[in-house]
Coordinates of C-alpha atoms and ligand atoms in Angstrom, one line a residue:
M27 CA -156.6 92.7 -115.1
F28 CA -159.9 91.5 -116.4
K29 CA -158.1 88.5 -118.0
A30 CA -156.5 87.6 -114.7
I31 CA -159.7 87.7 -112.9
F32 CA -161.5 85.7 -115.6
A33 CA -158.7 83.1 -115.4
V34 CA -159.5 82.8 -111.7
V35 CA -163.2 82.3 -112.3
A36 CA -162.4 79.7 -115.0
A37 CA -160.0 77.9 -112.6
M38 CA -162.6 78.0 -109.9
S39 CA -165.4 76.7 -112.2
L40 CA -163.1 73.9 -113.3
G41 CA -164.1 72.7 -110.0
S42 CA -162.8 71.2 -106.8
A43 CA -161.1 68.4 -108.7
A44 CA -158.0 70.4 -109.1
V45 CA -158.0 71.5 -105.5
A46 CA -158.6 67.9 -104.3
Q47 CA -155.6 66.7 -106.4
S48 CA -153.2 69.2 -105.0
G49 CA -154.3 68.7 -101.4
E50 CA -152.2 65.6 -100.9
A51 CA -151.5 66.3 -97.3
D52 CA -155.1 66.4 -96.3
S53 CA -157.9 64.4 -98.0
G54 CA -160.6 66.4 -96.3
D55 CA -163.2 68.0 -98.5
T56 CA -162.9 71.6 -97.6
R57 CA -159.9 73.9 -97.1
W58 CA -158.3 75.2 -93.9
S59 CA -155.4 77.5 -93.3
I60 CA -153.5 79.0 -90.4
A61 CA -150.7 81.6 -90.0
I62 CA -148.9 82.5 -86.9
H63 CA -146.3 85.1 -85.7
G64 CA -144.1 85.5 -82.7
G65 CA -143.1 89.2 -83.3
A66 CA -141.2 91.2 -85.9
G67 CA -138.2 93.5 -85.6
T68 CA -134.5 93.7 -86.2
I69 CA -134.2 90.0 -86.5
K70 CA -130.9 89.4 -88.3
R71 CA -128.7 86.3 -88.6
D72 CA -125.8 88.0 -86.7
K73 CA -128.1 88.9 -83.8
I74 CA -129.5 85.5 -83.1
T75 CA -127.4 82.6 -81.8
P76 CA -127.9 79.1 -83.4
E77 CA -129.5 78.0 -80.1
Q78 CA -132.1 80.8 -80.2
D79 CA -132.7 80.1 -83.9
R80 CA -133.4 76.5 -83.1
D81 CA -135.6 77.2 -80.1
I82 CA -137.7 79.8 -81.9
R83 CA -138.2 77.5 -84.9
A84 CA -139.2 74.6 -82.6
A85 CA -141.6 76.7 -80.7
L86 CA -143.2 78.1 -83.8
S87 CA -143.5 74.5 -85.2
Q88 CA -145.1 73.3 -82.0
A89 CA -147.6 76.2 -82.1
L90 CA -148.4 75.6 -85.7
A91 CA -148.9 71.9 -85.2
A92 CA -151.3 72.5 -82.3
G93 CA -153.5 74.8 -84.5
S94 CA -153.2 72.7 -87.6
K95 CA -154.3 69.5 -85.9
I96 CA -157.5 71.2 -84.6
L97 CA -158.3 72.5 -88.1
K98 CA -157.5 69.2 -89.8
D99 CA -159.8 67.4 -87.4
G100 CA -162.6 69.7 -88.3
G101 CA -162.3 72.0 -85.2
T102 CA -163.1 75.7 -85.3
A103 CA -160.8 78.5 -86.3
L104 CA -161.4 80.1 -82.9
D105 CA -160.3 77.0 -81.1
A106 CA -157.3 76.6 -83.4
I107 CA -155.9 80.1 -82.8
T108 CA -156.7 79.9 -79.0
A109 CA -154.6 76.7 -78.7
T110 CA -151.8 78.1 -80.9
I111 CA -151.5 81.3 -78.9
M112 CA -151.5 79.4 -75.6
V113 CA -148.5 77.4 -76.8
L114 CA -146.7 80.7 -77.6
E115 CA -147.8 82.4 -74.3
D116 CA -146.4 79.4 -72.4
N117 CA -143.0 79.7 -74.1
P118 CA -140.6 82.2 -72.4
N119 CA -139.0 83.2 -75.7
F120 CA -142.0 85.3 -76.6
N121 CA -143.3 88.6 -75.2
A122 CA -146.7 87.2 -74.1
G123 CA -147.8 85.2 -71.1
K124 CA -144.5 83.8 -69.6
G125 CA -141.7 86.0 -70.8
A126 CA -143.8 89.1 -71.1
V127 CA -141.8 92.4 -70.9
F128 CA -141.7 94.6 -67.8
T129 CA -143.2 98.0 -67.4
W130 CA -141.3 101.0 -66.0
D131 CA -142.5 99.9 -62.6
R132 CA -141.1 96.4 -63.1
T133 CA -144.6 95.0 -63.3
N134 CA -146.3 93.2 -66.2
E135 CA -149.4 94.5 -68.0
L136 CA -150.6 92.2 -70.6
D137 CA -152.8 93.1 -73.7
T138 CA -154.7 90.5 -75.7
S139 CA -157.6 90.2 -78.1
I140 CA -159.6 87.7 -80.1
M141 CA -162.2 87.9 -82.8
D142 CA -164.6 85.5 -84.5
G143 CA -165.1 86.3 -88.2
S144 CA -168.4 84.4 -88.4
D145 CA -170.4 86.9 -86.3
L146 CA -167.8 89.7 -85.7
S147 CA -167.9 88.9 -82.0
A148 CA -164.8 89.9 -80.1
G149 CA -163.1 90.0 -76.7
A150 CA -160.1 92.0 -75.5
V151 CA -158.3 92.8 -72.3
A152 CA -155.7 95.5 -71.6
G153 CA -153.2 96.1 -68.8
I154 CA -154.0 92.8 -67.0
N155 CA -152.0 90.4 -64.9
G156 CA -152.6 87.3 -62.8
T157 CA -154.1 85.2 -65.6
K158 CA -151.8 82.5 -66.9
N159 CA -153.0 82.6 -70.4
P160 CA -154.4 86.1 -71.3
I161 CA -155.9 84.8 -74.6
L162 CA -158.3 82.7 -72.5
L163 CA -159.4 85.9 -70.7
A164 CA -160.0 87.7 -74.0
R165 CA -162.0 84.7 -75.1
A166 CA -164.0 84.7 -71.9
V167 CA -164.8 88.4 -72.4
K168 CA -166.1 87.5 -75.8
D169 CA -168.1 84.5 -74.8
H170 CA -169.2 85.3 -71.2
S171 CA -169.6 89.1 -70.9
P172 CA -171.7 91.6 -72.6
H173 CA -168.6 93.7 -73.4
V174 CA -165.8 93.7 -75.9
M175 CA -163.0 95.2 -73.9
L176 CA -162.1 95.1 -70.2
S177 CA -159.0 96.6 -68.5
G178 CA -156.8 96.5 -65.4
E179 CA -158.1 95.3 -62.0
G180 CA -161.7 94.9 -63.3
A181 CA -160.5 92.5 -66.0
N182 CA -158.4 90.6 -63.4
Q183 CA -161.5 90.3 -61.2
F184 CA -163.5 89.0 -64.2
S185 CA -160.7 86.4 -64.8
R186 CA -160.9 85.1 -61.3
E187 CA -164.7 85.0 -61.4
Q188 CA -164.5 83.0 -64.6
G189 CA -162.3 80.5 -62.9
L190 CA -159.3 81.0 -65.2
E191 CA -156.0 79.7 -64.0
Q192 CA -154.2 82.4 -61.9
V193 CA -150.5 82.9 -61.4
T194 CA -148.4 85.0 -59.0
P195 CA -146.7 88.1 -60.5
D196 CA -143.3 86.4 -60.7
Y197 CA -144.7 83.7 -63.1
Y198 CA -144.2 86.0 -66.1
S199 CA -140.6 87.0 -65.2
T200 CA -137.6 85.6 -67.0
P201 CA -133.9 86.6 -66.5
R202 CA -133.7 88.1 -70.0
R203 CA -136.7 90.4 -69.5
L204 CA -135.3 91.5 -66.1
Q205 CA -132.0 92.4 -67.7
Q206 CA -133.9 94.3 -70.4
I207 CA -135.9 96.4 -68.0
E208 CA -132.8 97.1 -65.8
A209 CA -130.9 98.3 -68.9
V210 CA -133.8 100.6 -69.9
L211 CA -134.1 102.0 -66.4
A212 CA -130.3 102.5 -66.2
K213 CA -130.7 104.5 -69.5
E214 CA -128.1 102.4 -71.1
I215 CA -130.4 101.9 -74.0
S216 CA -133.7 103.2 -75.1
A217 CA -137.0 101.2 -74.7
A218 CA -137.3 101.3 -78.5
D219 CA -133.9 99.5 -78.9
V220 CA -134.9 96.8 -76.5
D221 CA -138.2 96.3 -78.2
Y222 CA -136.9 96.2 -81.7
K223 CA -137.3 92.5 -81.6
F224 CA -140.9 92.8 -80.6
G225 CA -142.0 89.3 -79.6
T226 CA -145.8 89.6 -79.5
V227 CA -147.6 86.5 -80.6
G228 CA -150.6 86.0 -82.9
A229 CA -152.6 83.6 -85.0
V230 CA -155.2 83.7 -87.8
A231 CA -157.1 80.8 -89.3
Q232 CA -159.8 79.6 -91.6
D233 CA -161.6 76.4 -90.6
R234 CA -163.3 73.7 -92.8
S235 CA -166.6 75.5 -92.3
G236 CA -165.2 78.6 -93.8
N237 CA -165.1 80.5 -90.6
M238 CA -162.2 82.9 -89.8
A239 CA -160.7 83.9 -86.5
A240 CA -157.8 86.1 -85.3
G241 CA -156.0 86.6 -82.0
T242 CA -153.0 88.5 -80.6
S243 CA -151.3 88.5 -77.2
T244 CA -148.5 90.6 -75.8
G245 CA -146.7 92.1 -72.8
G246 CA -146.5 95.4 -74.8
M247 CA -143.3 97.4 -74.8
T248 CA -140.5 97.2 -72.3
G249 CA -140.5 100.2 -70.0
K250 CA -144.0 101.3 -70.9
R251 CA -145.5 103.8 -68.5
W252 CA -148.7 105.6 -67.6
G253 CA -150.9 102.6 -68.4
R254 CA -149.8 102.7 -72.1
I255 CA -151.9 100.3 -74.2
G256 CA -150.7 99.2 -77.7
D257 CA -152.6 97.9 -80.7
S258 CA -152.7 94.2 -79.7
P259 CA -155.9 94.4 -77.7
I260 CA -157.6 96.9 -80.0
I261 CA -160.0 95.3 -82.4
G262 CA -159.4 96.8 -85.9
A263 CA -155.7 97.8 -85.1
G264 CA -153.9 94.6 -83.9
T265 CA -156.6 92.0 -84.6
Y266 CA -159.5 91.6 -86.9
A267 CA -161.5 88.8 -88.5
D268 CA -164.4 88.8 -90.9
N269 CA -165.6 85.8 -92.9
R270 CA -166.1 88.0 -95.9
S271 CA -162.5 89.1 -96.3
C272 CA -159.7 88.0 -94.0
A273 CA -158.3 87.5 -90.5
I274 CA -155.3 89.6 -89.4
S275 CA -153.0 89.7 -86.4
A276 CA -150.3 92.4 -86.2
T277 CA -147.1 93.0 -84.4
G278 CA -144.9 96.1 -84.3
S279 CA -144.9 99.7 -83.1
G280 CA -148.4 99.7 -81.8
E281 CA -149.1 103.4 -81.9
Y282 CA -148.8 103.4 -85.7
F283 CA -151.0 100.3 -86.0
I284 CA -153.6 102.1 -84.0
R285 CA -153.4 105.3 -86.0
L286 CA -153.8 103.4 -89.3
G287 CA -156.3 100.8 -88.0
V288 CA -154.1 98.3 -89.8
A289 CA -156.0 95.0 -89.2
H290 CA -159.4 96.4 -90.2
E291 CA -158.0 98.5 -93.1
I292 CA -156.6 95.3 -94.8
C293 CA -159.8 93.4 -94.3
A294 CA -161.9 96.4 -95.6
R295 CA -159.7 96.7 -98.7
I296 CA -160.0 93.0 -99.4
R297 CA -163.8 93.1 -99.0
M298 CA -164.2 96.0 -101.3
R299 CA -161.8 94.7 -103.9
F300 CA -163.6 91.4 -103.9
S301 CA -167.0 92.9 -104.7
E302 CA -165.4 95.1 -107.3
A303 CA -163.7 92.1 -108.9
I304 CA -166.9 90.1 -109.1
K305 CA -168.5 93.0 -111.0
E306 CA -165.5 93.2 -113.3
A307 CA -165.6 89.5 -114.0
Q308 CA -169.4 89.6 -114.7
L309 CA -168.6 92.1 -117.5
T310 CA -166.5 89.5 -119.2
V311 CA -169.3 86.9 -119.4
P312 CA -170.7 86.5 -122.9
K313 CA -174.3 87.7 -123.5
D314 CA -177.1 85.9 -125.2
K315 CA -179.2 87.3 -128.1
D316 CA -181.4 89.2 -125.6
D317 CA -178.4 90.9 -124.3
N318 CA -178.5 89.1 -120.9
Y319 CA -175.4 87.5 -119.4
S320 CA -175.3 83.8 -120.2
Y321 CA -174.5 83.1 -116.5
A322 CA -174.2 85.0 -113.3
I323 CA -171.0 84.9 -111.3
H324 CA -171.6 84.1 -107.7
A325 CA -169.4 85.1 -104.8
S326 CA -169.2 81.5 -103.6
E327 CA -167.4 80.4 -106.8
F328 CA -165.1 83.4 -106.9
Q329 CA -161.9 84.3 -105.2
L330 CA -159.2 87.0 -105.2
P331 CA -155.8 85.7 -106.5
D332 CA -152.8 85.4 -104.2
E333 CA -151.0 88.4 -105.7
E334 CA -153.9 90.7 -105.1
I335 CA -154.2 89.7 -101.4
Q336 CA -150.4 90.1 -101.0
Q337 CA -150.5 93.5 -102.7
I338 CA -153.3 94.8 -100.4
A339 CA -151.4 93.7 -97.3
D340 CA -148.1 95.1 -98.6
D341 CA -149.8 98.5 -99.5
V342 CA -151.1 98.9 -96.0
I343 CA -147.7 98.0 -94.4
A344 CA -146.0 100.4 -96.8
E345 CA -148.4 103.2 -95.6
L346 CA -147.5 102.2 -92.0
G347 CA -143.8 102.6 -92.9
E348 CA -144.5 106.0 -94.4
L349 CA -146.1 107.1 -91.1
G350 CA -143.0 105.9 -89.3
G351 CA -144.2 102.5 -88.0
D352 CA -142.4 99.2 -88.1
G353 CA -143.7 95.7 -87.9
G354 CA -145.9 93.3 -89.8
I355 CA -149.1 91.3 -90.0
I356 CA -150.2 87.7 -90.8
Y357 CA -153.3 87.0 -92.8
A358 CA -155.7 84.2 -93.7
T359 CA -158.4 84.6 -96.3
P360 CA -161.7 82.8 -96.9
W361 CA -160.1 81.3 -100.1
G362 CA -157.4 79.3 -98.3
Q363 CA -154.6 81.7 -98.5
A364 CA -152.3 82.4 -95.5
G365 CA -149.3 84.7 -95.5
Y366 CA -147.4 87.7 -94.1
S367 CA -146.3 91.2 -94.8
F368 CA -143.7 93.1 -92.8
N369 CA -141.3 96.0 -93.2
T370 CA -138.7 94.8 -90.6
A371 CA -135.6 92.7 -91.1
G372 CA -137.5 89.6 -89.9
M373 CA -140.6 88.3 -88.4
Y374 CA -141.0 85.0 -86.4
R375 CA -143.7 83.3 -88.5
G376 CA -145.2 80.2 -89.8
R377 CA -148.1 78.9 -91.9
A378 CA -149.9 75.7 -92.7
T379 CA -152.7 74.9 -95.2
S380 CA -154.8 71.9 -96.1
E381 CA -153.0 72.0 -99.5
G382 CA -149.9 70.7 -97.8
E383 CA -148.0 73.9 -97.2
M384 CA -146.3 74.0 -93.8
G385 CA -143.2 75.9 -92.6
V386 CA -141.7 78.4 -90.2
A387 CA -139.3 81.2 -90.9
I388 CA -137.5 84.0 -89.1
Y389 CA -135.5 86.2 -91.5
G390 CA -136.8 88.4 -94.2
D391 CA -135.1 86.5 -97.0
E392 CA -136.7 83.2 -96.2
E393 CA -139.8 82.0 -98.0
Ligands
LIG15 N1 -147.6 95.8 -81.0 C1 -147.2 95.6 -79.6 C2 -147.4 96.9 -78.8 O1 -147.3 97.9 -79.4 C3 -145.7 95.3 -79.5 C4 -145.3 94.1 -80.3 O2 -145.9 93.8 -81.4 O3 -144.4 93.5 -79.9 O4 -147.7 96.8 -77.7

């Protein structure tokens, strides 16, 4: 373990030359990364038509391209994830914005949140409708209200006062979502079966200035009643961003994500592991004749390796599974890593980095 950490320090101290060489796709001087999701669930090859497969991949690529361009051009992580999520909200294939699922009363109640890792500012809305792009409303709450979370009619009123684009209730509706709610109400299938392909959308990013951001947007669960609110608008459960550790957006059975505080839990473990790893690395530094370390390891020249980040995310998702929850998360770190962890058959997902990585995937067996 000590060796592995020391190897990272050595690699880092070898300098940015190595990083610059491998970053062929982007000659900028600092790293950026973005990861996106469009929901997790029983996403298997035999359940998805070739047309659906093609449409989903095209939509994920389009969303990823929108966010990547902003980051590549030096824009903020917050702007990148906002633009990315808007593309997915506008696409009827996902359960957010247009294409949001119906409640028991055949209405739409949308849940969304956004967080800026540079100052831990956050905005969220729950059970709203009427706003075309709910992520803009979450962002307006963050930027233009003294609050973190607004709900229902009050949030709708705030949206109108902010001058956000409004739509009539039928805007969100699609034939597929109508069919799903009718099937649930006719008790042909359970709400859980319908929702097993969840469809929530989210994005996380790190920009060239090292700032992190995360956002999540959803229609919730088909047939939800009694004003049910899931994890997506809850800071710390479905969304979290902190420049010191990571940015997370989740999708899955919201109740379990809330109980485990999944998004914050992953960031907290990364933050604590990072400070522990620096201390461990310092112990490996040679000492001079006065018994002082010959150099001090600074946080700015240190990073956690990919495997450790992945392990932390996988551990939390494993605990979610033990509780009975299904779903997954996407992550970005302050060290340029972007990735996923999920315990379902598949997750609509994609990632891009300044190091030239770029790709979208659907099934669990894809890279
Ligand atoms: N997590 C969302 C919720 O529980 C559902 C989803 O991810 O699709 O509302």
